[in-house]
mmCIF file of C-alpha atoms in Angstrom:
data_model
loop_
_atom_site.group_PDB
_atom_site.id
_atom_site.type_symbol
_atom_site.label_atom_id
_atom_site.label_comp_id
_atom_site.label_asym_id
_atom_site.label_seq_id
_atom_site.Cartn_x
_atom_site.Cartn_y
_atom_site.Cartn_z
ATOM 1 C CA MET H 1 87.913 7.787 116.804
ATOM 2 C CA VAL H 2 86.943 5.884 113.688
ATOM 3 C CA ASP H 3 87.495 7.696 110.394
ATOM 4 C CA ASP H 4 84.308 7.357 108.368
ATOM 5 C CA GLY H 5 85.327 9.831 105.632
ATOM 6 C CA ARG H 6 83.520 12.801 107.191
ATOM 7 C CA ASN H 7 85.130 15.617 109.118
ATOM 8 C CA SER H 8 84.328 15.331 112.794
ATOM 9 C CA CYS H 9 84.835 19.082 113.270
ATOM 10 C CA ALA H 10 83.366 20.730 110.198
ATOM 11 C CA THR H 11 83.529 24.506 110.037
ATOM 12 C CA THR H 12 80.179 26.103 109.361
ATOM 13 C CA THR H 13 80.401 28.986 106.933
ATOM 14 C CA THR H 14 77.828 31.412 105.626
ATOM 15 C CA ASN H 15 77.682 29.461 102.376
ATOM 16 C CA ASN H 16 76.816 26.302 104.282
ATOM 17 C CA LEU H 17 74.041 28.076 106.180
ATOM 18 C CA ILE H 18 72.542 29.736 103.110
ATOM 19 C CA GLY H 19 72.728 26.597 101.014
ATOM 20 C CA HIS H 20 71.562 26.994 97.442
ATOM 21 C CA LEU H 21 70.257 30.562 97.848
ATOM 22 C CA ASN H 22 72.221 33.150 95.929
ATOM 23 C CA LEU H 23 71.965 36.328 97.966
ATOM 24 C CA LYS H 24 73.277 39.556 96.496
ATOM 25 C CA ARG H 25 73.621 42.833 98.351
ATOM 26 C CA THR H 26 71.547 45.468 96.660
ATOM 27 C CA HIS H 27 71.478 49.143 97.499
ATOM 28 C CA ASN H 28 68.084 50.721 97.237
ATOM 29 C CA LYS H 29 67.890 54.407 96.395
ATOM 30 C CA VAL H 30 65.310 56.340 98.355
ATOM 31 C CA VAL H 31 63.907 59.437 96.689
ATOM 32 C CA PHE H 32 62.172 61.969 98.930
ATOM 33 C CA ASN H 33 59.622 64.511 97.800
ATOM 34 C CA ASP H 34 61.209 67.991 97.886
ATOM 35 C CA GLY H 35 58.031 69.386 99.431
ATOM 36 C CA THR H 36 58.439 67.363 102.624
ATOM 37 C CA ALA H 37 60.828 67.847 105.541
ATOM 38 C CA ALA H 38 62.633 64.641 104.586
ATOM 39 C CA GLY H 39 63.112 65.937 101.050
ATOM 40 C CA VAL H 40 64.564 69.244 102.231
ATOM 41 C CA LEU H 41 66.959 67.508 104.637
ATOM 42 C CA ASN H 42 67.996 65.024 101.947
ATOM 43 C CA ASN H 43 69.006 67.911 99.668
ATOM 44 C CA LEU H 44 71.198 69.366 102.440
ATOM 45 C CA LYS H 45 73.036 66.085 102.949
ATOM 46 C CA GLY H 46 76.212 67.286 101.237
ATOM 47 C CA CYS H 47 76.537 70.570 103.132
ATOM 48 C CA THR H 48 75.352 69.567 106.605
ATOM 49 C CA ARG H 49 78.881 69.431 108.007
ATOM 50 C CA THR H 50 79.769 72.841 106.627
ATOM 51 C CA MET H 51 76.623 74.336 108.108
ATOM 52 C CA ASN H 52 77.366 72.870 111.540
ATOM 53 C CA LEU H 53 80.909 74.245 111.506
ATOM 54 C CA HIS H 54 79.652 77.666 110.434
ATOM 55 C CA GLU H 55 77.050 77.787 113.219
ATOM 56 C CA ALA H 56 79.677 76.906 115.825
ATOM 57 C CA ASP H 57 81.785 79.996 115.015
#
């Protein structure tokens, strides 16, 4: 094989695929209305496990 200065087996990385785009992971916070079912369940998020264990007894 003739060496032309380029790698014949270049490894493709995420940076190569994305190119010049600078992607940052952002975490969006979802706020539910307390008057809806989703809002009530969201407020119970911290004690759901405790409730399940209590109901199993």
